[in-house]
PDB file of C-alpha atoms in Angstrom:
ATOM      1  CA  MET A1439     182.634-177.474 -29.066  1.00 72.00           C
ATOM      2  CA  LEU A1440     184.017-176.449 -32.055  1.00 77.00           C
ATOM      3  CA  SER A1441     182.877-178.893 -34.367  1.00 85.00           C
ATOM      4  CA  THR A1442     179.271-177.990 -32.541  1.00 90.00           C
ATOM      5  CA  LEU A1443     180.099-174.571 -33.969  1.00 90.00           C
ATOM      6  CA  TRP A1444     181.308-175.129 -37.418  1.00 92.00           C
ATOM      7  CA  GLU A1445     178.647-177.044 -37.802  1.00 95.00           C
ATOM      8  CA  LEU A1446     176.159-175.260 -37.045  1.00 96.00           C
ATOM      9  CA  PHE A1447     177.598-171.605 -39.056  1.00 96.00           C
ATOM     10  CA  LEU A1448     178.235-173.819 -41.745  1.00 96.00           C
ATOM     11  CA  SER A1449     174.626-175.246 -41.452  1.00 97.00           C
ATOM     12  CA  ILE A1450     173.121-171.624 -41.577  1.00 97.00           C
ATOM     13  CA  CYS A1451     175.584-170.663 -44.463  1.00 97.00           C
ATOM     14  CA  CYS A1452     173.840-173.899 -46.647  1.00 97.00           C
ATOM     15  CA  PHE A1453     170.272-172.397 -45.663  1.00 97.00           C
ATOM     16  CA  SER A1454     169.130-175.777 -43.377  1.00 97.00           C
ATOM     17  CA  LYS A1455     169.177-173.603 -39.785  1.00 97.00           C
ATOM     18  CA  GLY A1456     168.865-169.414 -38.774  1.00 96.00           C
ATOM     19  CA  PRO A1457     170.135-167.484 -36.253  1.00 97.00           C
ATOM     20  CA  GLU A1458     167.589-169.067 -33.882  1.00 96.00           C
ATOM     21  CA  ASP A1459     169.971-171.788 -33.098  1.00 96.00           C
ATOM     22  CA  VAL A1460     172.925-169.528 -32.140  1.00 96.00           C
ATOM     23  CA  PRO A1461     173.551-169.864 -28.857  1.00 94.00           C
ATOM     24  CA  MET A1462     172.645-166.909 -26.394  1.00 95.00           C
ATOM     25  CA  SER A1463     175.720-166.254 -25.378  1.00 96.00           C
ATOM     26  CA  ARG A1464     177.306-162.262 -25.619  1.00 97.00           C
ATOM     27  CA  GLU A1465     180.790-163.957 -24.857  1.00 97.00           C
ATOM     28  CA  PHE A1466     180.912-165.576 -27.906  1.00 96.00           C
ATOM     29  CA  LEU A1467     179.333-162.578 -29.729  1.00 97.00           C
ATOM     30  CA  ILE A1468     182.285-160.539 -27.809  1.00 97.00           C
ATOM     31  CA  LEU A1469     184.925-163.389 -29.682  1.00 97.00           C
ATOM     32  CA  SER A1470     182.719-163.246 -32.887  1.00 97.00           C
ATOM     33  CA  LEU A1471     183.030-159.733 -33.095  1.00 97.00           C
ATOM     34  CA  PHE A1472     186.977-159.530 -32.318  1.00 97.00           C
ATOM     35  CA  VAL A1473     188.044-162.735 -35.334  1.00 97.00           C
ATOM     36  CA  TYR A1474     185.428-160.905 -37.527  1.00 97.00           C
ATOM     37  CA  SER A1475     187.896-158.184 -36.987  1.00 97.00           C
ATOM     38  CA  LEU A1476     191.245-160.091 -37.683  1.00 97.00           C
ATOM     39  CA  VAL A1477     190.264-162.177 -40.615  1.00 97.00           C
ATOM     40  CA  SER A1478     188.489-158.402 -42.115  1.00 94.00           C
ATOM     41  CA  PHE A1479     192.037-156.937 -41.316  1.00 95.00           C
ATOM     42  CA  ILE A1480     193.756-159.586 -43.217  1.00 96.00           C
ATOM     43  CA  LEU A1481     191.325-159.656 -46.167  1.00 93.00           C
ATOM     44  CA  ALA A1482     192.379-155.683 -46.500  1.00 90.00           C
ATOM     45  CA  LEU A1483     195.850-156.037 -46.333  1.00 92.00           C
ATOM     46  CA  PRO A1484     196.389-156.662 -50.149  1.00 88.00           C
ATOM     47  CA  GLY A1485     195.130-153.608 -51.091  1.00 83.00           C
ATOM     48  CA  GLN A1486     196.092-151.208 -48.013  1.00 88.00           C
ATOM     49  CA  PRO A1487     199.102-150.656 -45.948  1.00 90.00           C
ATOM     50  CA  VAL A1488     198.876-152.226 -42.058  1.00 93.00           C
ATOM     51  CA  GLU A1489     196.713-149.082 -40.282  1.00 92.00           C
ATOM     52  CA  ILE A1490     194.543-148.326 -43.240  1.00 90.00           C
ATOM     53  CA  ALA A1491     193.570-152.252 -42.899  1.00 91.00           C
ATOM     54  CA  LEU A1492     193.023-152.696 -39.460  1.00 94.00           C
ATOM     55  CA  LEU A1493     190.761-149.312 -39.029  1.00 92.00           C
ATOM     56  CA  SER A1494     188.487-151.377 -42.242  1.00 91.00           C
ATOM     57  CA  GLY A1495     188.293-154.031 -39.899  1.00 93.00           C
ATOM     58  CA  LEU A1496     187.214-151.936 -36.603  1.00 94.00           C
ATOM     59  CA  ILE A1497     185.070-149.927 -38.549  1.00 93.00           C
ATOM     60  CA  ASP A1498     183.845-153.044 -40.596  1.00 93.00           C
ATOM     61  CA  SER A1499     182.854-154.804 -37.800  1.00 96.00           C
ATOM     62  CA  PHE A1500     181.365-151.737 -35.468  1.00 95.00           C
ATOM     63  CA  LEU A1501     178.840-151.958 -38.175  1.00 94.00           C
ATOM     64  CA  LEU A1502     178.014-155.169 -38.824  1.00 96.00           C
ATOM     65  CA  ALA A1503     176.957-154.752 -35.156  1.00 97.00           C
ATOM     66  CA  PHE A1504     175.387-150.862 -34.980  1.00 96.00           C
ATOM     67  CA  LEU A1505     173.389-152.400 -38.032  1.00 94.00           C
ATOM     68  CA  CYS A1506     172.373-154.945 -36.922  1.00 95.00           C
ATOM     69  CA  TYR A1507     171.027-153.783 -34.421  1.00 97.00           C
ATOM     70  CA  PHE A1508     169.281-151.006 -35.846  1.00 95.00           C
ATOM     71  CA  LEU A1509     167.579-152.950 -37.602  1.00 94.00           C
ATOM     72  CA  LEU A1510     166.683-155.499 -34.956  1.00 96.00           C
ATOM     73  CA  TYR A1511     165.212-152.536 -33.317  1.00 97.00           C
ATOM     74  CA  SER A1512     163.149-150.932 -36.137  1.00 95.00           C
ATOM     75  CA  TRP A1513     161.814-154.000 -36.330  1.00 95.00           C
ATOM     76  CA  ARG A1514     160.861-154.491 -32.153  1.00 96.00           C
ATOM     77  CA  LYS A1515     162.880-157.335 -32.189  1.00 96.00           C
ATOM     78  CA  PRO A1516     166.230-156.156 -30.296  1.00 96.00           C
ATOM     79  CA  GLU A1517     166.175-158.535 -28.306  1.00 97.00           C
ATOM     80  CA  ARG A1518     167.651-160.980 -30.985  1.00 97.00           C
ATOM     81  CA  TRP A1519     170.548-158.972 -31.305  1.00 98.00           C
ATOM     82  CA  VAL A1520     173.321-161.233 -29.881  1.00 98.00           C
ATOM     83  CA  GLN A1521     172.139-164.013 -32.137  1.00 98.00           C
ATOM     84  CA  VAL A1522     171.675-162.047 -35.106  1.00 98.00           C
ATOM     85  CA  THR A1523     174.578-160.593 -34.997  1.00 98.00           C
ATOM     86  CA  THR A1524     176.405-163.823 -33.510  1.00 98.00           C
ATOM     87  CA  ALA A1525     175.462-165.525 -36.494  1.00 98.00           C
ATOM     88  CA  LEU A1526     175.825-162.950 -38.939  1.00 98.00           C
ATOM     89  CA  THR A1527     179.724-163.072 -38.072  1.00 98.00           C
ATOM     90  CA  CYS A1528     180.318-166.443 -38.052  1.00 98.00           C
ATOM     91  CA  THR A1529     179.048-166.573 -41.371  1.00 98.00           C
ATOM     92  CA  GLY A1530     181.473-163.721 -42.278  1.00 97.00           C
ATOM     93  CA  ILE A1531     184.675-165.100 -41.005  1.00 97.00           C
ATOM     94  CA  ILE A1532     183.680-168.242 -42.851  1.00 97.00           C
ATOM     95  CA  PHE A1533     183.359-166.189 -46.256  1.00 97.00           C
ATOM     96  CA  SER A1534     186.115-164.280 -45.713  1.00 96.00           C
ATOM     97  CA  VAL A1535     188.859-166.657 -44.801  1.00 97.00           C
ATOM     98  CA  ALA A1536     187.849-168.590 -47.709  1.00 96.00           C
ATOM     99  CA  ALA A1537     188.197-165.003 -49.875  1.00 95.00           C
ATOM    100  CA  ILE A1538     191.145-164.628 -47.918  1.00 95.00           C
ATOM    101  CA  PRO A1539     193.890-166.818 -50.383  1.00 94.00           C
ATOM    102  CA  LEU A1540     191.540-165.240 -53.988  1.00 93.00           C
ATOM    103  CA  PHE A1541     192.581-161.642 -53.134  1.00 90.00           C
ATOM    104  CA  TYR A1542     195.901-162.658 -52.183  1.00 91.00           C
ATOM    105  CA  LEU A1543     196.546-164.478 -55.586  1.00 90.00           C
ATOM    106  CA  LEU A1544     194.962-160.845 -57.110  1.00 87.00           C
ATOM    107  CA  ALA A1545     197.403-159.035 -55.655  1.00 85.00           C
ATOM    108  CA  TYR A1546     200.327-161.247 -56.130  1.00 86.00           C
ATOM    109  CA  ILE A1547     199.256-162.428 -60.324  1.00 84.00           C
ATOM    110  CA  GLY A1548     197.986-159.433 -60.980  1.00 76.00           C
ATOM    111  CA  GLN A1549     194.625-158.167 -62.365  1.00 71.00           C
ATOM    112  CA  GLU A1550     196.034-158.494 -65.889  1.00 74.00           C
ATOM    113  CA  GLU A1551     196.606-162.094 -65.952  1.00 73.00           C
ATOM    114  CA  PRO A1552     194.102-164.631 -67.329  1.00 79.00           C
ATOM    115  CA  VAL A1553     193.787-166.175 -64.010  1.00 81.00           C
ATOM    116  CA  ALA A1554     192.307-163.537 -62.549  1.00 82.00           C
ATOM    117  CA  LEU A1555     189.101-163.658 -65.131  1.00 85.00           C
ATOM    118  CA  TRP A1556     188.175-167.014 -62.889  1.00 89.00           C
ATOM    119  CA  LEU A1557     189.505-165.634 -59.939  1.00 90.00           C
ATOM    120  CA  PHE A1558     186.950-162.559 -60.149  1.00 90.00           C
ATOM    121  CA  LEU A1559     183.906-165.227 -60.828  1.00 92.00           C
ATOM    122  CA  LEU A1560     185.105-166.727 -58.001  1.00 94.00           C
ATOM    123  CA  VAL A1561     184.821-164.270 -55.465  1.00 93.00           C
ATOM    124  CA  ALA A1562     181.926-162.945 -57.341  1.00 94.00           C
ATOM    125  CA  ILE A1563     180.566-166.613 -56.326  1.00 96.00           C
ATOM    126  CA  LEU A1564     181.552-165.656 -52.782  1.00 96.00           C
ATOM    127  CA  LEU A1565     179.505-162.123 -52.016  1.00 95.00           C
ATOM    128  CA  ILE A1566     177.030-163.603 -53.787  1.00 96.00           C
ATOM    129  CA  TRP A1567     176.795-166.729 -51.563  1.00 97.00           C
ATOM    130  CA  ASN A1568     177.590-164.438 -48.669  1.00 97.00           C
ATOM    131  CA  VAL A1569     174.615-162.157 -49.004  1.00 96.00           C
ATOM    132  CA  ALA A1570     172.209-164.763 -50.114  1.00 97.00           C
ATOM    133  CA  VAL A1571     173.144-166.188 -46.127  1.00 98.00           C
ATOM    134  CA  MET A1572     173.050-162.552 -44.689  1.00 97.00           C
ATOM    135  CA  ALA A1573     169.556-162.560 -46.311  1.00 97.00           C
ATOM    136  CA  HIS A1574     168.722-166.031 -44.858  1.00 97.00           C
ATOM    137  CA  ILE A1575     169.477-164.821 -41.256  1.00 97.00           C
ATOM    138  CA  MET A1576     168.199-160.945 -41.199  1.00 96.00           C
ATOM    139  CA  ARG A1577     164.690-162.864 -43.011  1.00 96.00           C
ATOM    140  CA  HIS A1578     164.826-166.004 -40.040  1.00 96.00           C
ATOM    141  CA  ALA A1579     166.003-162.154 -37.437  1.00 96.00           C
ATOM    142  CA  LEU A1580     162.917-159.866 -39.051  1.00 95.00           C
ATOM    143  CA  SER A1581     160.126-162.551 -39.343  1.00 95.00           C
ATOM    144  CA  SER A1582     159.887-161.245 -42.734  1.00 95.00           C
ATOM    145  CA  SER A1583     160.060-162.626 -46.482  1.00 95.00           C
ATOM    146  CA  PHE A1584     163.421-163.639 -48.204  1.00 95.00           C
ATOM    147  CA  ALA A1585     163.443-160.062 -50.246  1.00 96.00           C
ATOM    148  CA  VAL A1586     163.179-158.338 -46.964  1.00 95.00           C
ATOM    149  CA  GLY A1587     166.406-159.699 -45.743  1.00 95.00           C
ATOM    150  CA  VAL A1588     168.157-159.687 -49.522  1.00 96.00           C
ATOM    151  CA  ILE A1589     167.466-155.465 -48.889  1.00 95.00           C
ATOM    152  CA  ALA A1590     168.521-155.902 -45.190  1.00 94.00           C
ATOM    153  CA  ALA A1591     171.553-157.441 -46.057  1.00 94.00           C
ATOM    154  CA  LEU A1592     172.306-154.884 -49.120  1.00 94.00           C
ATOM    155  CA  PHE A1593     171.741-152.175 -47.157  1.00 93.00           C
ATOM    156  CA  TYR A1594     174.344-152.860 -44.752  1.00 92.00           C
ATOM    157  CA  ILE A1595     176.762-153.961 -47.255  1.00 92.00           C
ATOM    158  CA  GLY A1596     175.708-150.500 -49.204  1.00 92.00           C
ATOM    159  CA  VAL A1597     176.236-148.245 -45.703  1.00 92.00           C
ATOM    160  CA  SER A1598     179.779-150.671 -44.855  1.00 89.00           C
ATOM    161  CA  THR A1599     181.189-149.252 -48.118  1.00 88.00           C
ATOM    162  CA  VAL A1600     180.272-145.631 -47.866  1.00 91.00           C
ATOM    163  CA  SER A1601     181.068-145.277 -44.510  1.00 88.00           C
ATOM    164  CA  ILE A1602     184.390-148.032 -44.772  1.00 85.00           C
ATOM    165  CA  ASN A1603     185.323-145.307 -47.790  1.00 84.00           C
ATOM    166  CA  SER A1604     184.877-142.146 -46.337  1.00 86.00           C
ATOM    167  CA  LEU A1605     186.298-142.423 -43.135  1.00 80.00           C
ATOM    168  CA  VAL A1606     189.260-144.432 -44.267  1.00 76.00           C
ATOM    169  CA  PRO A1607     191.905-142.501 -45.853  1.00 69.00           C
ATOM    170  CA  GLN A1608     192.061-144.205 -49.272  1.00 66.00           C
ATOM    171  CA  GLN A1609     195.319-144.598 -51.127  1.00 60.00           C
ATOM    172  CA  ASN A1610     196.532-143.018 -54.200  1.00 50.00           C
TER     173      ASN A1610
END
């Protein structure tokens, strides 16, 4: 079962499958949101205290679920919410797990080292790929063009970034 799900979400990351291929399961959605929160927390730890990283992970998960529902409701497709949110969280988990070693390495070596440029480049590649996958998922979910999917993905990233920066106390 796990290998089948792994293959499914990797296929979505490679643009060969879409959110309609994700099983319709509220229980799996809850589990994926929990794991997404946990991975987001771990990803935020190198630059934040534990409680701030935890709050950031929870806010990120809530916003992903809420904004996904908002977009689907706006397009009159709320029945797709479980599958689309599951697809976004599970692919987000894959990208976040891939980014964790890069973030921790950057925190360890510092940004002044020459290797940091390569790490930043790898993070940028992951970020661009993640946005493209989110756009792919939203394009299918909204039955629209890839451009609309990109706008939806960037909308989520923008709202999430502004919200987390507004709601979470910043370190000085």
